[in-house]
Structures are given as structure tokens and as C-alpha cells.
Amino acid sequence: MNMETMSLVKSAREGEWPGRCRDCEVRGTSICSSLSLAGLDDLSRIGRIVHVQPGQTLLWEGDEADLVGNVLDGILKISNMTGDGREQIVGLLFPSDFLGRPFGDMQQQSVTALTAATVCVFRRGAFDTFSGTHDGVERALLDRTLQELDRARRWMLLLGRMSAVERVASLVIELIERVGAPDGGAVILPLSRQQMADLLGLTIETVSRSMTKFERAGLIELPGGRRIALRDEQALRRIAAG
Amino acid sequence: MNMETMSLVKSAREGEWPGRCRDCEVRGTSICSSLSLAGLDDLSRIGRIVHVQPGQTLLWEGDEADLVGNVLDGILKISNMTGDGREQIVGLLFPSDFLGRPFGDMQQQSVTALTAATVCVFRRGAFDTFSGTHDGVERALLDRTLQELDRARRWMLLLGRMSAVERVASLVIELIERVGAPDGGAVILPLSRQQMADLLGLTIETVSRSMTKFERAGLIELPGGRRIALRDEQALRRIAAG
DNA sequence: CGCGTTATTGATTAGTCTCAATTCAGGTGG
DNA sequence: CCACCTGAATTGAGACTAATCAATAACGCG
């Protein structure tokens, strides 16, 4: 574990703990939903709340995997880098998602906050022990991991075989599904153009040009900033399907 | 389940069963290594051996996920397709790898044999029940799935951010690690150029040109057919690192 | 040995990246 | 409250990589 992460963990105070696990905002949707009340109490004994600033990295690719947790609030990215610094975002973490690599010795990806975020973290060793002694946790992890694997593989199709406009259309659809209310009103995208580019394996300019193309074709509106409104969802979906 | 798969399952005979699970060639390396002898016997009651020809598809993207199993012999691909037929291979299955999607209702990818292959298959429902009643299976699946997820995400970096030569170098390194003896002698690649291209998100021509480039640079030798010999592994690794 | 398939090589094109210049949005301080 | 300032986003022109189209060569198999 590096110094920065260390200080993050230390900075967590009992005082910041928002009640116990029983009152946790993601209790019903995170892996914790597999636990009994007694299990929740056991868990709250080994967990700590950590607040991270946008841009702060919780886990580093190549480091020892000694931290896992649940996202309570905010959005984080999971990313890989080439030797010379090119970055690919390989996953996003939203509230109630599980974070980190249980049962492994090395972190294969970095995890960095995109927005201010709150994470409930556990030391890997303590969590591994906990999951071994509480039924349902490993099964809940398995379900999530299988789902993540499906998602990652679907994204591989996008990265390997889709054109720029197809990629951008896919991302817009997915982001609006995942964060926004598609009521025709404008939604604020949670990602900058650079982050979208890092997810799509494109450059910022190509993402921007694709968005403009959609706007000129009447598929979306871009009222400025990161706001976006869907005008023709079906057409966008057709493009995204490839 | 489609007709082709159905007939495959039916075609499995008790007579083809090579002894019981106790004597299985991948017993020690597949998820079955988590089972007791009694567990193995239980498993052999619900499993069937299936032989597939190269090109035959065991599972179809979009179908109901009603078949899982272990690869005993051969190599299979996991792949996704766009609406208009572009293909991306998102994973390879080697002997002792687990195949299919447990605990899910829909197959997100197709699984197709690249070589003649032998697979030990289970009906999804029966396997799900089995894993729920035999300790260690879900945990073994979790370990494998986490590892697959790491591998998939690393591949996403390749697909999203690496150049053609970097991709090909990465694949050559990985294939030789996974199948071959790197003793300086020639190894036979298990993939055609088309399959390499589908794995790398490139065209067959670009793969071929990259290989020729490596040969001319003295990094590899291509004595014809699918044979390849490493001449300068370190240089190839440097290229693969990006 | 001849045929069909697979792989290589070449010429050209298309799509995306790169580099560069504006424009825009949002926050700060006067 | 507004002008300014900064980082983000857009737009444009040109360069480059990989795809496409096309032809030849090598391989594997009967």
C-alpha cells in the first residue's frame, strides 16, 4: 500500500461513520444485501468510511491488493495504463458497486475517483476472512463478478470492432440509462470528454466531433456544459448496435 | 437451446464417458479440484461428455444460458458480434477452463470450438443446484471469474489503446506462454490469422504485415504454416508493453 | 499433383489522430 | 453584477495508421 492510500485509511474516524451498516444507504443493493443483521454488525466492525476527492487514487495498478470495499456515493474509474502512459478506463464504479480485488495478491487495475466519492473500505485480509465465515457473501461477489465480466466482454466488442460514432452512441445510451432520467429533459453527463475518450479508446476530439454529428442530425441536444438531451433515442440505439 | 446444441447433448453416450470424474484429466486443475471424492461422484451423475468439431458452436449469444461445463481438450473461443456481423473474440478457453454462464438467464457470448474439442457439460439448473450443495464450488468459480475479469480488462487496454504491432506482439507472447515450449524451437500457433485478427480487433492483413515486420527485424522466425520461433523475446516483450 | 483454402504482399482509401486555433462555460475577484 | 481568467470543449487542416480491394504465393489435403 502506498503512502497516499495509507493516509486515507487513517483519516477515517469513527465519528464519520453514518450509523452502522444497518442504516447504510446501499445496504439493500450492495453485496451487503446478502447478510443477516448479525452479519451486518460483524461487518461494521471491520469497515471504515473513506472520502476521496476527484482525481484521488484509492488503488494502484501493480500494488498489493490490500483494500476492498463498497461505493457509497460518487463515481470512480477502474483503469489500466500502458508503459508509456496511455490510459484505458476498463470499468466504472457507481454507488453500491464492489471495489477492489478480493482473493488476489496484486491489483491489476487502478481505481480513481472521478467525482467526490464515499467508499466503505475493508482491509483485504479482514474481508477475506469475513466472507469465508458468512454465508452468501462469496455468492453475492460471484454474481457481481460474472456480471462485470459480461459487461467487460461486451465493451471489448466496442473497443475492437466499432467505429467512433458507434462507440460514442453506445456510451451515451449507457450513461443515460445508468445515471439519468430519460424524460426528454437534459441530463448532466457524469464524465468529461477526456474521460469518455479514455473509456472508448478514442481521443477527445473524435468524441467531440461525434457528439456534434449527433446534434446536427437531430438525435441529441447539447445545451452546453455536460448537459445532453435525447431527441431520437431509437436512432441512437440503432447506431450503437453497430 | 437451439437444435444444434440439443443434438450435441443427446449425442453424448455413457459409453463415451472416460471412467468417472475421479479419473478426469483436468480433475486437478479445473473447478473440480475443489471437490471431495464424494462430490466428484455426485458430479459425474449430472455431467456428460460432448465432442465438438472445429467451427461448431456450443452456446449462442442471446440464447438461454442452459449449459455449463469444463473444457477437457481443445481450444474454444468466446465471441461477441455486432448487429452487422463484425466479430470480436473476447476470450479463449483451454483445457480445464470453465465454460458457460452459471446463475444467469441469458448467454451474453457465443462459445465455438476452434479445434476439435472435448467438453464435460452440465445442464445449468443441475449445476447451479450442485454448486449450492457442495462447498467450494462457488468459491472456485469466483476465483476463476475474478481472474478472467482481470484478463479481460487487460485486453481492453490492448484493444483501446495499442497499435497494431503492439497488439500482435502481445498476442504472440501470450500464445507462446499459454501453449508452447519457448525453447527457441518452433511452436505451432493454435490460431489462424483470421482468429488472431478477431482477437486483436484488426484485419487479417494487418496481422500478417506485423508478423512479417517482426520477422524482418529478427524478432521471430516464421518457418511456414502456423509455426513460429522466438528469436528475441525481450524485444518482443518491450513492444508488447506499449 | 492439382485444387481449395489460407497467408502474404501491394496499392489505394477511409477514418482517426495530431497539432493548432478558437470558442465556450464556470468560477473568481474587483 | 460584471469582466476577467482558466480549463474544457469545439472546430479545422493535415498526417498517419489500419482497412479495403486486389493479386499472388504458400500450404494442406485428397
Coordinates of C-alpha atoms (C1' of nucleotides) in Angstrom, one line a residue:
Chain A
M1 CA 0.0 0.0 0.0
N2 CA 1.3 3.4 -0.9
M3 CA 1.5 6.4 1.4
E4 CA -1.4 8.2 0.0
T5 CA -3.8 5.4 0.4
M6 CA -2.4 4.7 3.9
S7 CA -3.3 8.3 5.0
L8 CA -6.7 7.9 3.5
V9 CA -7.5 5.0 5.6
K10 CA -6.0 6.5 8.7
S11 CA -8.1 9.6 8.2
A12 CA -11.3 7.7 8.6
R13 CA -12.8 8.4 12.0
E14 CA -15.4 6.6 14.0
G15 CA -17.1 10.0 14.1
E16 CA -17.6 9.9 10.3
W17 CA -19.4 6.6 10.5
P18 CA -23.0 7.3 9.5
G19 CA -24.7 4.9 11.9
R20 CA -23.9 1.3 11.4
C21 CA -24.2 -1.0 8.4
R22 CA -27.9 -1.4 9.3
D23 CA -28.6 2.2 8.2
C24 CA -26.3 2.1 5.2
E25 CA -27.7 3.8 2.1
V26 CA -26.6 0.9 -0.2
R27 CA -27.4 -1.9 2.2
G28 CA -30.1 -3.3 0.0
T29 CA -28.2 -3.1 -3.3
S30 CA -24.6 -3.8 -2.5
I31 CA -23.2 -7.3 -1.6
C32 CA -24.2 -6.5 1.9
S33 CA -27.8 -7.4 1.0
S34 CA -26.7 -11.0 1.3
L35 CA -26.1 -10.5 5.1
S36 CA -28.2 -11.1 8.1
L37 CA -28.4 -8.3 10.8
A38 CA -25.8 -10.1 12.8
G39 CA -23.6 -10.3 9.7
L40 CA -24.0 -6.6 9.2
D41 CA -22.9 -5.9 12.7
D42 CA -19.8 -8.1 12.2
L43 CA -19.1 -6.2 9.0
S44 CA -19.4 -2.8 10.5
R45 CA -16.6 -3.8 12.9
I46 CA -14.1 -4.2 10.2
G47 CA -15.2 -1.4 7.8
R48 CA -14.2 2.3 7.6
I49 CA -15.7 5.1 5.7
V50 CA -13.3 7.0 3.4
H51 CA -14.0 10.2 1.5
V52 CA -12.0 10.8 -1.7
Q53 CA -11.6 13.8 -3.8
P54 CA -12.0 13.8 -7.6
G55 CA -8.7 12.6 -9.1
Q56 CA -7.6 10.8 -6.0
T57 CA -6.5 7.2 -6.5
L58 CA -7.5 4.6 -4.0
L59 CA -5.8 1.6 -5.5
W60 CA -2.8 1.5 -7.8
E61 CA -2.2 -1.0 -10.7
G62 CA 0.7 -3.2 -9.6
D63 CA 0.3 -2.6 -5.9
E64 CA -0.5 -5.2 -3.4
A65 CA -4.3 -5.8 -3.3
D66 CA -5.0 -5.0 0.3
L67 CA -8.1 -2.9 0.2
V68 CA -11.6 -3.7 -0.9
G69 CA -14.9 -2.0 -0.3
N70 CA -18.3 -0.8 -1.4
V71 CA -19.0 2.5 -3.1
L72 CA -21.5 4.5 -1.1
D73 CA -21.5 7.7 -3.2
G74 CA -19.9 9.2 -6.3
I75 CA -18.3 7.6 -9.4
L76 CA -14.9 6.0 -9.7
K77 CA -13.0 4.7 -12.6
I78 CA -11.1 1.4 -13.0
S79 CA -8.2 1.9 -15.4
N80 CA -5.1 0.4 -16.9
M81 CA -2.1 2.1 -18.4
T82 CA 0.5 1.2 -21.0
G83 CA 4.2 1.5 -20.2
D84 CA 4.2 5.0 -21.9
G85 CA 1.2 6.4 -20.1
R86 CA -1.7 5.8 -22.5
E87 CA -4.8 5.1 -20.4
Q88 CA -7.8 2.9 -20.9
I89 CA -10.8 3.1 -18.5
V90 CA -11.9 -0.5 -18.1
G91 CA -14.8 0.0 -15.8
L92 CA -16.9 2.5 -13.8
L93 CA -18.0 2.1 -10.2
F94 CA -21.3 3.6 -9.1
P95 CA -22.9 3.6 -5.7
S96 CA -23.4 0.0 -4.3
D97 CA -20.7 -1.4 -6.6
F98 CA -18.0 -3.5 -5.1
L99 CA -14.4 -2.2 -5.4
G100 CA -11.0 -3.9 -5.3
R101 CA -9.7 -7.4 -5.8
P102 CA -10.6 -10.0 -3.2
F103 CA -8.6 -13.2 -3.1
G104 CA -5.8 -11.9 -5.2
D105 CA -2.3 -10.7 -4.4
M106 CA -1.9 -7.9 -6.9
Q107 CA -4.1 -5.1 -8.0
Q108 CA -4.4 -5.4 -11.8
Q109 CA -6.0 -2.0 -12.2
S110 CA -6.1 1.4 -10.6
V111 CA -9.2 2.8 -9.0
T112 CA -9.6 6.6 -9.1
A113 CA -12.4 8.9 -8.1
L114 CA -14.0 10.8 -10.9
T115 CA -16.2 12.8 -8.6
A116 CA -16.1 13.3 -4.9
A117 CA -16.8 9.9 -3.5
T118 CA -17.5 8.0 -0.4
V119 CA -16.4 4.4 0.0
C120 CA -16.8 1.9 2.7
V121 CA -13.5 0.1 2.8
F122 CA -12.1 -3.1 4.4
R123 CA -8.6 -4.5 4.7
R124 CA -8.4 -7.3 2.3
G125 CA -7.3 -9.9 4.8
A126 CA -10.2 -9.0 7.2
F127 CA -12.7 -9.1 4.4
D128 CA -11.5 -12.4 3.0
T129 CA -11.8 -13.9 6.4
F130 CA -15.3 -12.3 6.8
S131 CA -16.5 -13.7 3.5
G132 CA -15.3 -17.1 4.4
T133 CA -17.3 -17.1 7.6
H134 CA -20.5 -15.5 6.4
D135 CA -22.7 -17.4 4.0
G136 CA -23.8 -15.6 0.9
V137 CA -21.0 -13.1 0.6
E138 CA -19.0 -15.2 -1.9
R139 CA -22.1 -16.0 -3.8
A140 CA -23.0 -12.3 -4.0
L141 CA -19.5 -11.5 -5.1
L142 CA -19.7 -14.2 -7.7
D143 CA -22.9 -12.8 -9.2
R144 CA -21.4 -9.4 -9.4
T145 CA -18.2 -10.6 -10.9
L146 CA -20.0 -12.6 -13.5
Q147 CA -22.0 -9.6 -14.4
E148 CA -18.9 -7.4 -14.6
L149 CA -17.2 -10.0 -16.8
D150 CA -20.2 -9.9 -19.2
R151 CA -20.1 -6.2 -19.3
A152 CA -16.3 -6.1 -19.9
R153 CA -16.6 -8.5 -22.7
R154 CA -19.4 -6.5 -24.3
W155 CA -17.1 -3.5 -24.1
M156 CA -14.4 -5.4 -25.8
L157 CA -16.6 -5.7 -28.9
L158 CA -17.0 -2.0 -28.8
L159 CA -13.3 -1.4 -28.5
G160 CA -12.2 -3.9 -31.0
R161 CA -14.8 -3.6 -33.7
M162 CA -16.9 -0.5 -33.6
S163 CA -16.4 2.9 -35.3
A164 CA -16.1 6.1 -33.4
V165 CA -19.7 7.2 -33.8
E166 CA -20.9 3.7 -32.8
R167 CA -18.8 3.9 -29.7
V168 CA -20.0 7.3 -28.7
A169 CA -23.6 6.4 -29.3
S170 CA -23.2 3.3 -27.1
L171 CA -21.7 5.3 -24.3
V172 CA -24.3 8.0 -24.4
I173 CA -27.1 5.4 -24.3
E174 CA -25.4 3.5 -21.4
L175 CA -24.7 6.7 -19.4
I176 CA -28.2 8.0 -19.7
E177 CA -29.5 4.6 -18.7
R178 CA -27.2 4.4 -15.7
V179 CA -27.5 7.9 -14.2
G180 CA -30.2 9.9 -15.9
A181 CA -33.9 10.3 -16.2
P182 CA -34.6 9.9 -20.0
D183 CA -37.7 12.1 -19.8
G184 CA -36.6 14.2 -22.7
G185 CA -35.1 16.8 -20.4
A186 CA -31.4 17.4 -20.2
V187 CA -29.2 15.1 -18.2
I188 CA -25.8 16.0 -16.9
L189 CA -23.2 13.5 -18.1
P190 CA -21.0 12.4 -15.2
L191 CA -17.9 12.3 -17.4
S192 CA -15.7 14.8 -19.1
R193 CA -14.9 14.4 -22.8
Q194 CA -11.5 13.2 -21.8
Q195 CA -13.0 10.5 -19.6
M196 CA -15.4 9.5 -22.3
A197 CA -12.4 9.2 -24.7
D198 CA -10.5 7.1 -22.2
L199 CA -13.5 4.8 -21.9
L200 CA -14.0 4.5 -25.6
G201 CA -10.4 4.2 -26.8
L202 CA -10.7 7.4 -28.7
T203 CA -9.4 11.0 -28.5
I204 CA -11.2 13.9 -27.0
E205 CA -11.5 15.5 -30.4
T206 CA -13.1 12.4 -32.0
V207 CA -15.7 12.2 -29.2
S208 CA -16.5 15.8 -29.6
R209 CA -16.9 15.5 -33.3
S210 CA -19.2 12.5 -32.9
M211 CA -21.4 14.4 -30.5
T212 CA -21.6 17.3 -32.8
K213 CA -22.6 15.0 -35.6
F214 CA -25.4 13.6 -33.5
E215 CA -26.6 17.0 -32.6
R216 CA -26.6 18.2 -36.2
A217 CA -28.5 15.0 -37.2
G218 CA -31.2 15.9 -34.6
L219 CA -30.5 12.8 -32.4
I220 CA -29.5 14.8 -29.3
E221 CA -29.2 18.3 -28.0
L222 CA -26.2 19.8 -26.3
P223 CA -27.4 22.8 -24.3
G224 CA -23.9 23.5 -23.1
G225 CA -21.6 22.2 -20.4
R226 CA -22.0 18.5 -19.9
R227 CA -25.8 18.6 -20.4
I228 CA -27.3 16.4 -23.0
A229 CA -30.9 15.7 -24.0
L230 CA -32.1 12.7 -26.1
R231 CA -34.2 13.6 -29.1
D232 CA -34.2 10.4 -31.1
E233 CA -33.3 7.5 -28.8
Q234 CA -34.2 4.8 -31.3
A235 CA -31.9 6.2 -33.9
L236 CA -29.1 6.5 -31.4
R237 CA -29.7 2.9 -30.4
R238 CA -29.6 1.7 -33.9
I239 CA -26.2 3.4 -34.4
A240 CA -25.0 1.9 -31.1
A241 CA -26.0 -1.6 -32.2
G242 CA -23.4 -1.5 -34.9
Chain B
M1 CA -31.4 -24.0 -26.6
N2 CA -31.1 -24.3 -30.4
M3 CA -31.4 -27.6 -32.3
E4 CA -27.7 -27.9 -33.0
T5 CA -26.8 -27.8 -29.4
M6 CA -29.6 -30.1 -28.4
S7 CA -28.4 -32.7 -30.8
L8 CA -24.9 -32.4 -29.4
V9 CA -26.1 -33.1 -25.9
K10 CA -28.2 -36.0 -27.0
S11 CA -25.3 -37.5 -28.9
A12 CA -23.3 -38.0 -25.7
R13 CA -23.4 -41.6 -24.7
E14 CA -22.5 -43.2 -21.4
G15 CA -20.1 -45.3 -23.5
E16 CA -18.0 -42.2 -24.3
W17 CA -17.5 -41.5 -20.6
P18 CA -13.9 -42.0 -19.9
G19 CA -14.2 -43.6 -16.5
R20 CA -15.6 -41.3 -13.8
C21 CA -14.7 -37.8 -12.7
R22 CA -12.1 -39.4 -10.4
D23 CA -10.0 -40.2 -13.5
C24 CA -10.7 -37.0 -15.3
E25 CA -7.6 -35.5 -17.0
V26 CA -8.4 -32.0 -15.7
R27 CA -9.6 -33.0 -12.3
G28 CA -6.7 -31.3 -10.5
T29 CA -6.8 -28.1 -12.5
S30 CA -10.5 -27.4 -13.2
I31 CA -13.0 -26.2 -10.7
C32 CA -13.5 -29.9 -9.8
S33 CA -10.2 -29.7 -7.8
S34 CA -12.4 -28.1 -5.1
L35 CA -14.4 -31.3 -4.7
S36 CA -14.2 -34.3 -2.4
L37 CA -14.3 -37.8 -3.9
A38 CA -18.0 -38.0 -2.9
G39 CA -18.6 -34.7 -4.6
L40 CA -16.8 -35.9 -7.7
D41 CA -19.2 -38.9 -7.8
D42 CA -22.2 -36.6 -7.4
L43 CA -20.9 -34.5 -10.3
S44 CA -20.3 -37.4 -12.6
R45 CA -24.0 -38.2 -12.3
I46 CA -25.1 -34.9 -13.9
G47 CA -22.3 -34.5 -16.4
R48 CA -21.9 -35.7 -20.0
I49 CA -19.0 -35.7 -22.4
V50 CA -19.5 -33.8 -25.6
H51 CA -17.2 -33.8 -28.6
V52 CA -17.3 -30.8 -30.9
Q53 CA -15.8 -30.2 -34.3
P54 CA -13.9 -27.1 -35.2
G55 CA -16.3 -24.4 -36.1
Q56 CA -19.2 -25.9 -34.1
T57 CA -20.9 -23.6 -31.7
L58 CA -21.9 -24.8 -28.2
L59 CA -23.5 -21.7 -26.9
W60 CA -25.1 -18.9 -28.8
E61 CA -25.1 -15.2 -27.8
G62 CA -28.6 -14.3 -26.9
D63 CA -29.8 -17.8 -26.2
E64 CA -31.0 -19.0 -22.8
A65 CA -27.9 -19.9 -20.7
D66 CA -28.7 -23.6 -20.0
L67 CA -25.4 -25.3 -20.4
V68 CA -22.1 -25.0 -18.5
G69 CA -19.1 -27.2 -18.3
N70 CA -15.4 -27.8 -18.3
V71 CA -13.1 -28.0 -21.2
L72 CA -11.3 -31.3 -21.3
D73 CA -9.4 -30.9 -24.5
G74 CA -9.1 -28.5 -27.4
I75 CA -9.4 -24.8 -27.7
L76 CA -12.7 -22.8 -27.9
K77 CA -13.4 -19.1 -28.4
I78 CA -15.8 -16.8 -26.6
S79 CA -17.1 -14.2 -29.0
N80 CA -19.5 -11.3 -29.5
M81 CA -20.9 -9.9 -32.7
T82 CA -22.2 -6.6 -33.8
G83 CA -25.6 -6.3 -35.5
D84 CA -24.0 -6.4 -38.9
G85 CA -21.7 -9.4 -38.3
R86 CA -18.4 -8.0 -37.2
E87 CA -16.9 -10.4 -34.7
Q88 CA -14.7 -9.9 -31.6
I89 CA -13.2 -12.8 -29.8
V90 CA -13.4 -11.8 -26.1
G91 CA -11.8 -14.9 -24.6
L92 CA -10.2 -18.3 -25.3
L93 CA -10.9 -21.5 -23.4
F94 CA -8.2 -24.0 -22.9
P95 CA -8.4 -27.4 -21.2
S96 CA -9.5 -27.1 -17.5
D97 CA -11.2 -23.8 -18.2
F98 CA -14.8 -23.4 -17.1
L99 CA -17.4 -22.7 -19.9
G100 CA -20.8 -21.0 -19.9
R101 CA -22.6 -18.7 -17.6
P102 CA -23.8 -20.0 -14.3
F103 CA -26.5 -18.2 -12.4
G104 CA -27.6 -16.1 -15.4
D105 CA -30.6 -16.3 -17.6
M106 CA -29.0 -15.3 -20.9
Q107 CA -25.9 -16.2 -22.7
Q108 CA -24.0 -12.9 -23.4
Q109 CA -21.4 -14.5 -25.7
S110 CA -21.2 -17.4 -28.1
V111 CA -18.8 -20.3 -27.5
T112 CA -17.3 -22.0 -30.6
A113 CA -14.7 -24.7 -31.0
L114 CA -11.6 -23.6 -32.8
T115 CA -10.1 -27.1 -32.8
A116 CA -11.7 -30.4 -32.2
A117 CA -12.6 -30.2 -28.6
T118 CA -14.0 -32.3 -25.7
V119 CA -16.1 -30.7 -23.1
C120 CA -17.7 -32.1 -20.0
V121 CA -21.1 -30.4 -19.9
F122 CA -23.9 -30.0 -17.3
R123 CA -27.3 -28.6 -17.6
R124 CA -27.3 -25.2 -15.9
G125 CA -30.1 -25.9 -13.5
A126 CA -28.5 -29.2 -12.3
F127 CA -25.1 -27.5 -12.0
D128 CA -26.5 -24.5 -10.1
T129 CA -28.1 -26.9 -7.6
F130 CA -24.9 -28.9 -7.3
S131 CA -22.8 -25.8 -6.6
G132 CA -25.2 -24.7 -4.0
T133 CA -24.9 -28.1 -2.1
H134 CA -21.2 -28.7 -2.4
D135 CA -18.8 -26.4 -0.6
G136 CA -16.0 -24.9 -2.5
V137 CA -17.5 -24.9 -6.0
E138 CA -18.8 -21.3 -5.8
R139 CA -15.5 -20.2 -4.4
A140 CA -13.6 -21.9 -7.1
L141 CA -15.8 -20.3 -9.7
L142 CA -15.3 -16.9 -8.0
D143 CA -11.5 -17.3 -8.2
R144 CA -11.7 -18.2 -11.9
T145 CA -14.1 -15.4 -12.7
L146 CA -12.1 -12.8 -11.0
Q147 CA -9.1 -13.9 -12.9
E148 CA -11.0 -13.9 -16.2
L149 CA -12.2 -10.4 -15.4
D150 CA -8.6 -9.2 -14.8
R151 CA -7.6 -10.8 -18.1
A152 CA -10.5 -9.2 -20.0
R153 CA -9.7 -5.8 -18.6
R154 CA -6.1 -6.1 -19.5
W155 CA -7.2 -7.0 -23.0
M156 CA -9.4 -3.9 -23.1
L157 CA -6.2 -1.8 -22.7
L158 CA -4.8 -3.6 -25.8
L159 CA -8.0 -3.1 -27.8
G160 CA -8.5 0.5 -26.8
R161 CA -5.0 2.0 -26.8
M162 CA -2.4 -0.2 -28.5
S163 CA -1.1 0.0 -32.1
A164 CA -1.3 -3.0 -34.4
V165 CA 2.3 -4.1 -33.9
E166 CA 1.9 -3.8 -30.1
R167 CA -1.3 -5.9 -30.2
V168 CA 0.3 -8.6 -32.3
A169 CA 3.4 -8.7 -30.2
S170 CA 1.2 -9.1 -27.1
L171 CA -0.7 -11.9 -28.6
V172 CA 2.4 -13.8 -29.8
I173 CA 3.9 -13.6 -26.3
E174 CA 0.7 -14.7 -24.6
L175 CA 0.0 -17.6 -27.0
I176 CA 3.6 -18.9 -26.7
E177 CA 3.3 -18.7 -22.9
R178 CA -0.1 -20.5 -22.9
V179 CA 0.6 -23.3 -25.3
G180 CA 4.2 -23.6 -26.3
A181 CA 7.6 -24.5 -25.2
P182 CA 9.8 -21.4 -25.6
D183 CA 13.0 -23.4 -26.1
G184 CA 13.9 -21.5 -29.2
G185 CA 12.4 -24.2 -31.3
A186 CA 9.3 -23.6 -33.4
V187 CA 5.8 -23.6 -31.8
I188 CA 2.6 -24.1 -33.7
L189 CA 0.2 -21.3 -33.1
P190 CA -3.2 -22.6 -32.2
L191 CA -4.9 -19.8 -34.1
S192 CA -5.3 -18.9 -37.8
R193 CA -4.5 -15.4 -38.9
Q194 CA -8.2 -14.6 -39.0
Q195 CA -8.7 -15.8 -35.4
M196 CA -5.8 -13.7 -34.3
A197 CA -7.3 -10.7 -36.1
D198 CA -10.7 -11.3 -34.4
L199 CA -8.9 -11.5 -31.1
L200 CA -6.9 -8.3 -31.7
G201 CA -9.6 -6.2 -33.3
L202 CA -7.6 -6.0 -36.5
T203 CA -7.8 -7.4 -40.0
I204 CA -6.0 -10.4 -41.2
E205 CA -3.8 -8.4 -43.5
T206 CA -2.6 -6.1 -40.7
V207 CA -1.8 -9.1 -38.5
S208 CA 0.2 -10.7 -41.4
R209 CA 2.1 -7.5 -42.0
S210 CA 3.0 -7.1 -38.4
M211 CA 4.3 -10.7 -38.3
T212 CA 6.4 -10.0 -41.4
K213 CA 7.7 -6.9 -39.7
F214 CA 8.8 -8.9 -36.7
E215 CA 10.5 -11.5 -38.9
R216 CA 12.4 -8.9 -40.9
A217 CA 13.5 -7.3 -37.7
G218 CA 14.9 -10.6 -36.5
L219 CA 12.5 -10.9 -33.5
I220 CA 10.8 -14.1 -34.7
E221 CA 11.1 -16.7 -37.4
L222 CA 8.2 -18.0 -39.5
P223 CA 9.2 -21.3 -40.9
G224 CA 5.9 -21.7 -42.7
G225 CA 2.4 -22.8 -41.8
R226 CA 1.5 -21.7 -38.3
R227 CA 4.9 -22.3 -36.9
I228 CA 6.7 -19.6 -35.1
A229 CA 10.0 -19.4 -33.3
L230 CA 11.1 -16.7 -30.9
R231 CA 14.4 -15.1 -31.6
D232 CA 14.4 -12.0 -29.4
E233 CA 11.8 -12.5 -26.7
Q234 CA 12.8 -9.4 -24.7
A235 CA 12.5 -7.1 -27.7
L236 CA 9.0 -8.5 -28.4
R237 CA 8.0 -8.0 -24.8
R238 CA 9.2 -4.4 -24.9
I239 CA 6.9 -3.8 -27.9
A240 CA 4.0 -5.6 -26.2
A241 CA 4.4 -3.4 -23.1
G242 CA 3.4 -0.4 -25.2
Chain C
dC1 C1' -0.1 -33.4 -58.4
dG2 C1' -3.8 -30.3 -58.5
dC3 C1' -7.3 -27.9 -56.0
dG4 C1' -9.3 -25.1 -52.4
dT5 C1' -8.1 -22.6 -48.5
dT6 C1' -5.1 -19.6 -46.0
dA7 C1' -1.5 -16.3 -45.9
dT8 C1' 1.3 -12.7 -47.9
dT9 C1' 2.2 -8.6 -50.4
dG10 C1' 0.9 -4.4 -52.9
dA11 C1' -1.8 0.0 -54.0
dT12 C1' -5.3 2.9 -52.6
dT13 C1' -8.7 4.8 -49.5
dA14 C1' -11.1 5.9 -45.3
dG15 C1' -11.1 7.0 -40.6
dT16 C1' -9.0 8.7 -36.7
dC17 C1' -5.1 11.1 -34.5
dT18 C1' -2.3 15.1 -34.1
dC19 C1' -1.4 19.7 -33.9
dA20 C1' -3.3 24.2 -33.7
dA21 C1' -6.6 27.8 -33.1
dT22 C1' -11.0 29.4 -31.3
dT23 C1' -14.9 29.3 -28.5
dC24 C1' -17.4 28.3 -24.5
dA25 C1' -18.6 27.6 -19.6
dG26 C1' -17.9 28.3 -15.0
dG27 C1' -15.6 30.4 -11.2
dT28 C1' -13.0 34.5 -9.1
dG29 C1' -12.3 38.9 -7.7
dG30 C1' -13.0 43.6 -8.3
Chain D
dC1 C1' -23.1 42.3 -11.1
dC2 C1' -19.9 42.1 -14.4
dA3 C1' -15.2 41.5 -16.5
dC4 C1' -11.8 38.5 -16.5
dC5 C1' -9.4 34.2 -16.3
dT6 C1' -8.8 29.3 -16.7
dG7 C1' -9.7 24.8 -18.1
dA8 C1' -12.7 22.3 -21.1
dA9 C1' -14.8 21.7 -25.5
dT10 C1' -15.2 22.5 -30.3
dT11 C1' -13.6 23.2 -34.9
dG12 C1' -10.3 22.9 -38.7
dA13 C1' -6.3 21.3 -41.5
dG14 C1' -3.0 17.9 -42.4
dA15 C1' -0.5 13.4 -41.3
dC16 C1' -0.6 8.6 -40.4
dT17 C1' -2.4 4.2 -39.3
dA18 C1' -5.0 0.5 -40.5
dA19 C1' -8.9 -1.0 -43.6
dT20 C1' -10.2 -2.2 -48.1
dC21 C1' -9.6 -4.0 -52.6
dA22 C1' -6.9 -6.9 -55.5
dA23 C1' -3.4 -10.0 -56.9
dT24 C1' -0.1 -13.6 -55.9
dA25 C1' 2.1 -17.1 -53.2
dA26 C1' 2.2 -20.9 -49.9
dC27 C1' 0.1 -24.5 -47.6
dG28 C1' -2.6 -28.8 -46.6
dC29 C1' -5.3 -32.3 -48.3
dG30 C1' -7.3 -35.7 -51.2

